[in-house]
Coordinates of C-alpha atoms in Angstrom, one line a residue:
M22 CA 80.0 83.7 123.3
R23 CA 78.2 87.3 122.9
T24 CA 77.7 89.3 119.6
I25 CA 78.6 92.6 120.3
S26 CA 80.0 95.3 118.4
Y27 CA 83.0 96.3 117.7
R28 CA 82.9 100.1 119.4
E29 CA 81.3 97.8 122.6
A30 CA 84.7 95.0 122.3
I31 CA 87.1 98.5 122.2
D32 CA 84.8 99.7 125.4
E33 CA 84.9 96.5 126.9
A34 CA 88.3 95.9 126.8
L35 CA 89.3 99.3 128.5
A36 CA 87.1 99.2 131.2
Q37 CA 88.5 95.4 132.0
E38 CA 91.8 96.7 132.1
M39 CA 91.1 99.5 134.2
A40 CA 89.3 97.6 136.5
R41 CA 92.5 95.3 136.7
D42 CA 95.2 97.7 137.0
E43 CA 94.9 100.7 138.6
S44 CA 97.4 102.3 136.5
V45 CA 95.5 102.5 132.8
I46 CA 94.1 105.8 132.9
V47 CA 92.0 107.3 129.7
L48 CA 92.9 111.0 127.9
G49 CA 90.8 112.0 125.2
Q50 CA 88.5 114.7 124.3
G51 CA 84.9 114.9 125.4
G52 CA 85.6 112.0 128.0
V53 CA 83.9 113.4 131.1
D54 CA 82.1 116.7 130.9
D55 CA 80.2 116.0 127.5
A56 CA 78.7 113.2 128.8
W57 CA 79.3 111.4 125.6
G58 CA 82.4 109.4 125.8
G59 CA 84.8 111.0 123.6
T60 CA 83.6 111.7 119.9
R61 CA 82.1 107.7 119.7
G62 CA 80.9 107.3 122.6
G63 CA 82.8 105.0 123.8
T64 CA 84.1 106.3 127.1
A65 CA 80.9 107.8 129.3
D66 CA 80.6 105.0 130.9
L67 CA 84.3 104.3 131.9
A68 CA 84.5 108.1 133.5
R69 CA 81.4 107.3 136.1
R70 CA 82.9 103.6 137.0
F71 CA 86.6 104.8 137.1
P72 CA 86.3 108.3 138.6
G73 CA 89.6 110.1 137.9
R74 CA 90.8 108.1 135.6
V75 CA 89.3 109.3 132.1
L76 CA 90.6 112.8 131.9
D77 CA 88.7 115.6 129.5
T78 CA 91.4 117.0 127.4
P79 CA 91.2 120.2 124.9
S80 CA 91.6 119.4 121.3
S81 CA 95.1 119.7 121.6
E82 CA 96.7 116.3 120.4
S83 CA 100.1 117.9 120.8
A84 CA 99.3 118.4 124.3
F85 CA 97.4 115.3 125.2
V86 CA 99.1 113.3 123.1
G87 CA 102.3 114.5 125.3
A88 CA 101.2 113.9 128.7
A89 CA 100.2 110.5 127.8
I90 CA 103.5 109.6 126.5
G91 CA 105.0 111.4 129.7
A92 CA 102.8 110.0 132.2
A93 CA 103.7 106.3 130.9
T94 CA 107.6 106.8 131.5
R95 CA 106.1 107.4 135.1
G96 CA 104.3 104.3 135.8
Q97 CA 100.4 105.0 134.7
R98 CA 100.0 103.0 131.8
P99 CA 97.6 105.9 129.4
V100 CA 95.3 105.0 126.4
A101 CA 95.0 108.3 124.6
E102 CA 92.3 108.8 122.4
L103 CA 93.6 110.6 119.3
V104 CA 90.4 111.3 116.9
F105 CA 90.9 110.9 113.7
I106 CA 94.7 109.0 112.4
D107 CA 94.6 112.4 110.5
F108 CA 95.6 114.6 113.3
T109 CA 98.8 112.8 114.3
G110 CA 100.8 115.8 112.1
V111 CA 100.6 117.8 114.6
C112 CA 101.4 115.2 117.8
F113 CA 104.5 113.6 114.9
D114 CA 106.9 114.4 117.0
Q115 CA 106.2 113.1 120.4
I116 CA 105.4 109.7 119.4
S117 CA 108.1 109.3 116.7
N118 CA 110.7 111.6 118.3
Q119 CA 110.4 110.4 122.1
A120 CA 108.0 107.6 122.4
A121 CA 109.4 105.8 120.1
K122 CA 113.0 106.3 121.1
F123 CA 113.3 106.4 124.9
R124 CA 113.7 102.4 124.8
Y125 CA 117.1 102.7 122.7
M126 CA 118.0 106.4 123.6
F127 CA 118.0 105.1 127.4
G128 CA 119.8 101.7 126.6
G129 CA 116.6 100.1 128.0
A130 CA 116.5 101.3 131.1
A131 CA 113.1 103.8 130.1
R132 CA 109.6 102.0 129.4
T133 CA 107.0 103.6 127.7
P134 CA 103.8 101.5 127.7
V135 CA 101.5 103.9 126.0
V136 CA 98.5 103.3 123.4
I137 CA 97.1 105.7 121.2
R138 CA 94.1 104.8 119.6
T139 CA 92.9 106.3 116.8
V140 CA 90.4 106.0 113.7
Y141 CA 91.7 105.2 110.4
G142 CA 89.8 104.7 106.8
A143 CA 87.3 105.9 104.1
G144 CA 83.7 105.2 103.1
L145 CA 81.7 107.6 105.5
R146 CA 81.7 110.6 103.7
A147 CA 84.3 111.9 106.5
G148 CA 86.0 114.0 103.3
A149 CA 89.6 113.6 102.0
Q150 CA 91.0 115.1 106.2
H151 CA 89.7 112.7 108.2
S152 CA 89.9 109.6 106.1
Q153 CA 93.7 108.7 105.2
C154 CA 94.8 105.6 105.9
L155 CA 98.4 106.5 107.7
Y156 CA 99.1 102.9 109.5
P157 CA 102.3 102.6 107.0
I158 CA 103.9 105.5 108.6
F159 CA 104.0 104.3 111.7
T160 CA 105.2 100.7 110.6
H161 CA 107.8 102.5 109.4
I162 CA 109.0 104.0 112.5
P163 CA 111.5 101.5 114.4
G164 CA 110.1 101.7 118.4
L165 CA 106.7 101.5 117.5
K166 CA 103.6 98.8 117.7
V167 CA 101.0 99.0 115.3
V168 CA 98.2 97.5 115.6
V169 CA 95.1 97.1 112.8
P170 CA 92.2 94.7 114.0
S171 CA 89.6 93.6 111.8
S172 CA 86.5 92.5 114.0
P173 CA 85.1 92.6 117.2
Y174 CA 86.9 90.2 118.9
E175 CA 90.5 91.1 117.2
A176 CA 90.0 94.1 118.6
K177 CA 89.2 93.3 122.2
G178 CA 92.5 90.9 122.4
L179 CA 94.7 92.8 120.6
L180 CA 93.5 96.0 122.6
V181 CA 94.0 93.9 125.7
Q182 CA 97.8 92.9 124.5
S183 CA 98.0 96.6 123.7
I184 CA 97.3 97.5 127.2
R185 CA 99.7 95.5 128.7
D186 CA 102.9 95.9 126.5
D187 CA 105.6 97.8 127.7
D188 CA 106.5 99.5 124.2
P189 CA 104.2 102.4 123.2
V190 CA 101.7 100.8 120.9
V191 CA 99.2 103.0 118.1
F192 CA 96.3 100.7 117.7
C193 CA 94.0 101.9 114.6
E194 CA 90.3 101.0 114.0
H195 CA 88.5 101.2 110.7
K196 CA 85.6 103.5 111.6
A197 CA 83.5 101.8 109.4
L198 CA 84.0 99.0 111.5
H199 CA 82.8 100.3 114.9
D200 CA 78.9 99.2 114.0
T201 CA 80.2 95.7 113.1
S202 CA 78.9 92.8 115.3
G203 CA 80.8 89.5 116.0
D204 CA 81.3 87.1 118.7
V205 CA 83.1 87.8 121.7
P206 CA 84.6 86.5 124.5
A207 CA 83.1 88.3 127.9
A208 CA 86.3 87.0 130.3
S209 CA 89.5 89.0 129.4
Y210 CA 91.8 87.8 126.5
T211 CA 94.8 88.7 125.0
I212 CA 96.2 88.4 121.2
P213 CA 100.0 87.7 121.0
F214 CA 101.3 90.6 118.6
G215 CA 103.6 89.2 115.5
E216 CA 101.1 86.4 114.7
A217 CA 98.9 86.5 111.7
N218 CA 95.3 85.2 111.9
V219 CA 94.9 82.6 108.6
V220 CA 91.3 83.6 108.1
R221 CA 90.8 80.7 106.0
D222 CA 92.8 77.6 104.4
G223 CA 93.3 77.6 100.7
G224 CA 96.0 76.5 98.4
D225 CA 95.5 78.4 95.2
V226 CA 96.3 82.0 96.1
T227 CA 97.3 83.3 99.0
I228 CA 95.3 86.8 99.5
V229 CA 97.1 89.1 102.7
A230 CA 94.4 91.8 103.8
I231 CA 94.9 94.8 106.6
G232 CA 92.0 95.9 109.1
R233 CA 88.7 96.3 107.3
M234 CA 90.3 94.4 103.7
V235 CA 89.7 91.2 105.6
A236 CA 86.8 91.2 105.5
M237 CA 86.2 92.0 101.6
A238 CA 89.1 89.0 100.9
E239 CA 86.9 86.5 102.6
G240 CA 83.7 87.6 100.7
A241 CA 86.0 87.7 97.6
A242 CA 87.4 84.1 98.7
K243 CA 83.8 82.4 98.9
E244 CA 83.0 83.6 95.5
L245 CA 86.4 82.9 94.3
A246 CA 86.1 78.9 95.6
A247 CA 82.8 78.9 94.1
S248 CA 84.2 79.0 90.6
G249 CA 86.9 76.0 92.3
I250 CA 89.7 78.0 93.4
E251 CA 90.5 77.8 97.2
A252 CA 92.5 81.2 98.4
E253 CA 94.5 81.8 101.8
V254 CA 93.2 84.6 103.2
I255 CA 95.6 86.3 105.6
D256 CA 94.8 88.7 108.7
P257 CA 98.2 90.0 109.8
R258 CA 96.6 91.8 113.0
T259 CA 99.9 93.7 113.4
T260 CA 102.0 95.4 111.0
S261 CA 104.6 95.6 113.5
P262 CA 105.9 93.6 114.3
L263 CA 104.3 91.4 111.1
D264 CA 104.3 87.7 111.1
T265 CA 106.6 87.1 108.2
R266 CA 107.0 83.6 108.6
T267 CA 102.9 82.7 108.6
I268 CA 102.4 85.2 104.9
L269 CA 106.1 83.2 103.7
T270 CA 105.2 79.6 104.0
S271 CA 101.1 80.6 102.5
V272 CA 103.2 81.5 99.4
E273 CA 105.4 78.6 99.4
K274 CA 102.5 77.0 99.1
T275 CA 100.2 78.4 97.0
G276 CA 102.9 80.1 94.4
R277 CA 100.7 83.3 94.1
L278 CA 99.8 86.3 96.1
V279 CA 97.4 89.2 96.1
V280 CA 97.5 92.0 98.8
V281 CA 95.0 94.0 99.8
D282 CA 95.3 97.2 101.3
E283 CA 93.0 100.2 101.7
A284 CA 96.4 103.1 102.4
S285 CA 97.8 104.9 99.4
P286 CA 99.6 102.3 97.0
R287 CA 102.9 104.2 97.4
C288 CA 105.2 103.1 100.8
N289 CA 102.1 100.8 102.1
L290 CA 101.9 98.0 104.0
A291 CA 101.0 95.8 99.9
T292 CA 103.9 97.2 98.6
D293 CA 106.0 96.1 101.8
I294 CA 104.7 92.6 101.8
S295 CA 105.2 92.5 98.2
A296 CA 108.8 93.1 98.3
L297 CA 109.3 90.7 101.4
V298 CA 108.3 88.0 99.0
A299 CA 109.7 88.7 96.0
K300 CA 112.2 88.8 98.3
E301 CA 112.2 85.9 100.6
A302 CA 110.0 84.0 98.2
F303 CA 110.6 84.6 94.7
G304 CA 111.6 81.1 93.9
S305 CA 108.3 80.0 94.8
L306 CA 105.9 82.5 92.6
R307 CA 104.4 81.6 90.0
A308 CA 102.6 84.4 89.3
P309 CA 103.5 88.3 89.3
I310 CA 102.0 89.9 93.0
E311 CA 99.0 91.6 92.6
M312 CA 98.6 94.8 95.1
V313 CA 95.2 95.8 95.5
T314 CA 94.8 99.6 96.5
P315 CA 93.0 103.0 95.7
P316 CA 94.7 105.3 93.5
H317 CA 97.6 107.1 94.6
T318 CA 94.9 110.5 95.2
P319 CA 93.1 111.9 98.6
V320 CA 89.9 110.4 99.4
P321 CA 87.7 111.7 97.0
F322 CA 84.5 114.2 98.9
S323 CA 82.0 113.2 95.9
D324 CA 79.9 110.0 97.2
A325 CA 80.5 107.9 93.8
L326 CA 84.1 108.6 93.6
E327 CA 84.8 107.7 97.2
D328 CA 82.8 104.2 96.6
L329 CA 84.5 103.8 93.6
Y330 CA 88.2 104.7 95.5
I331 CA 88.2 102.0 98.0
P332 CA 89.0 98.7 97.6
D333 CA 86.6 96.0 97.2
A334 CA 85.5 92.0 96.8
Q335 CA 85.6 92.1 93.1
K336 CA 88.3 93.9 93.0
V337 CA 90.1 91.3 95.4
L338 CA 87.9 88.4 93.4
N339 CA 89.8 90.1 89.7
A340 CA 93.0 90.4 90.9
A341 CA 93.1 86.8 92.5
K342 CA 91.9 85.1 88.9
A343 CA 94.5 87.0 87.1
V344 CA 97.0 85.8 89.7
V345 CA 95.8 81.8 89.1
G346 CA 95.3 82.4 85.7
Y347 CA 98.5 83.6 84.5
R348 CA 100.5 81.8 82.5
R349 CA 104.2 82.7 81.3

């Protein structure tokens, strides 16, 4: 087992899938001519290793995302690199009205095996227009699969699975995770969609965390353990499909739930998972559900306010202690 970065894990997954399957192509801005490998430096080596299969595109998301979706319907397996998830507004019709619906509109006769890689999240002083968490919007749309990997190991296995999947996948990478490192097998492997990872076992409170928030939840769980509270931390890995069984089973055991989500608090994964548990496991709950999210504002431009905006381990810790200490 080697230790590599989240960015390297993604690049390795792309390279191994391109070597395995000639139908895998990559589209995005700056992938070839600029020799820097796209905005995150991941595709320069791919352009050298796989000539003609890394396509440099103009800054026109509606054009190259549409081209990738069209190529997918004709037998290719495109991976389109969309620089920031904030820019999906200009290609939303291609993703939500076309790619997501082809299988249903054509009675199952059409396949759209396209992956849209994109970057989300606050914390890197990128401003309100480049820091949003919009994965709940795509989770809302039937026909799309949505992946939010939390570590280098998860990123590689889930990206390989995404490329091999026959449905459109929105693959969401938190920009603050790209330089984080972890153990990743050199050989190719897949992580199935819809199977959550129980990161840490515990019997006192369930903490469900999304993407970058998983590491913060783990940090909080370690501090909780020092005070005698055992938290079970769950990483859903994919928000569509969502592994509801693992979440419900955990809440039925602990009787308490905290959901940690960096997306805006209205209609996000925290509210969705809370509603699921309130409906399906209400009888098991021993305390009101806690949601740890940012305030319902744009991501602040001020460094100090941006730091306050993002959920952190202390906020997760406080929420977990509140539900464990709740008395009727």
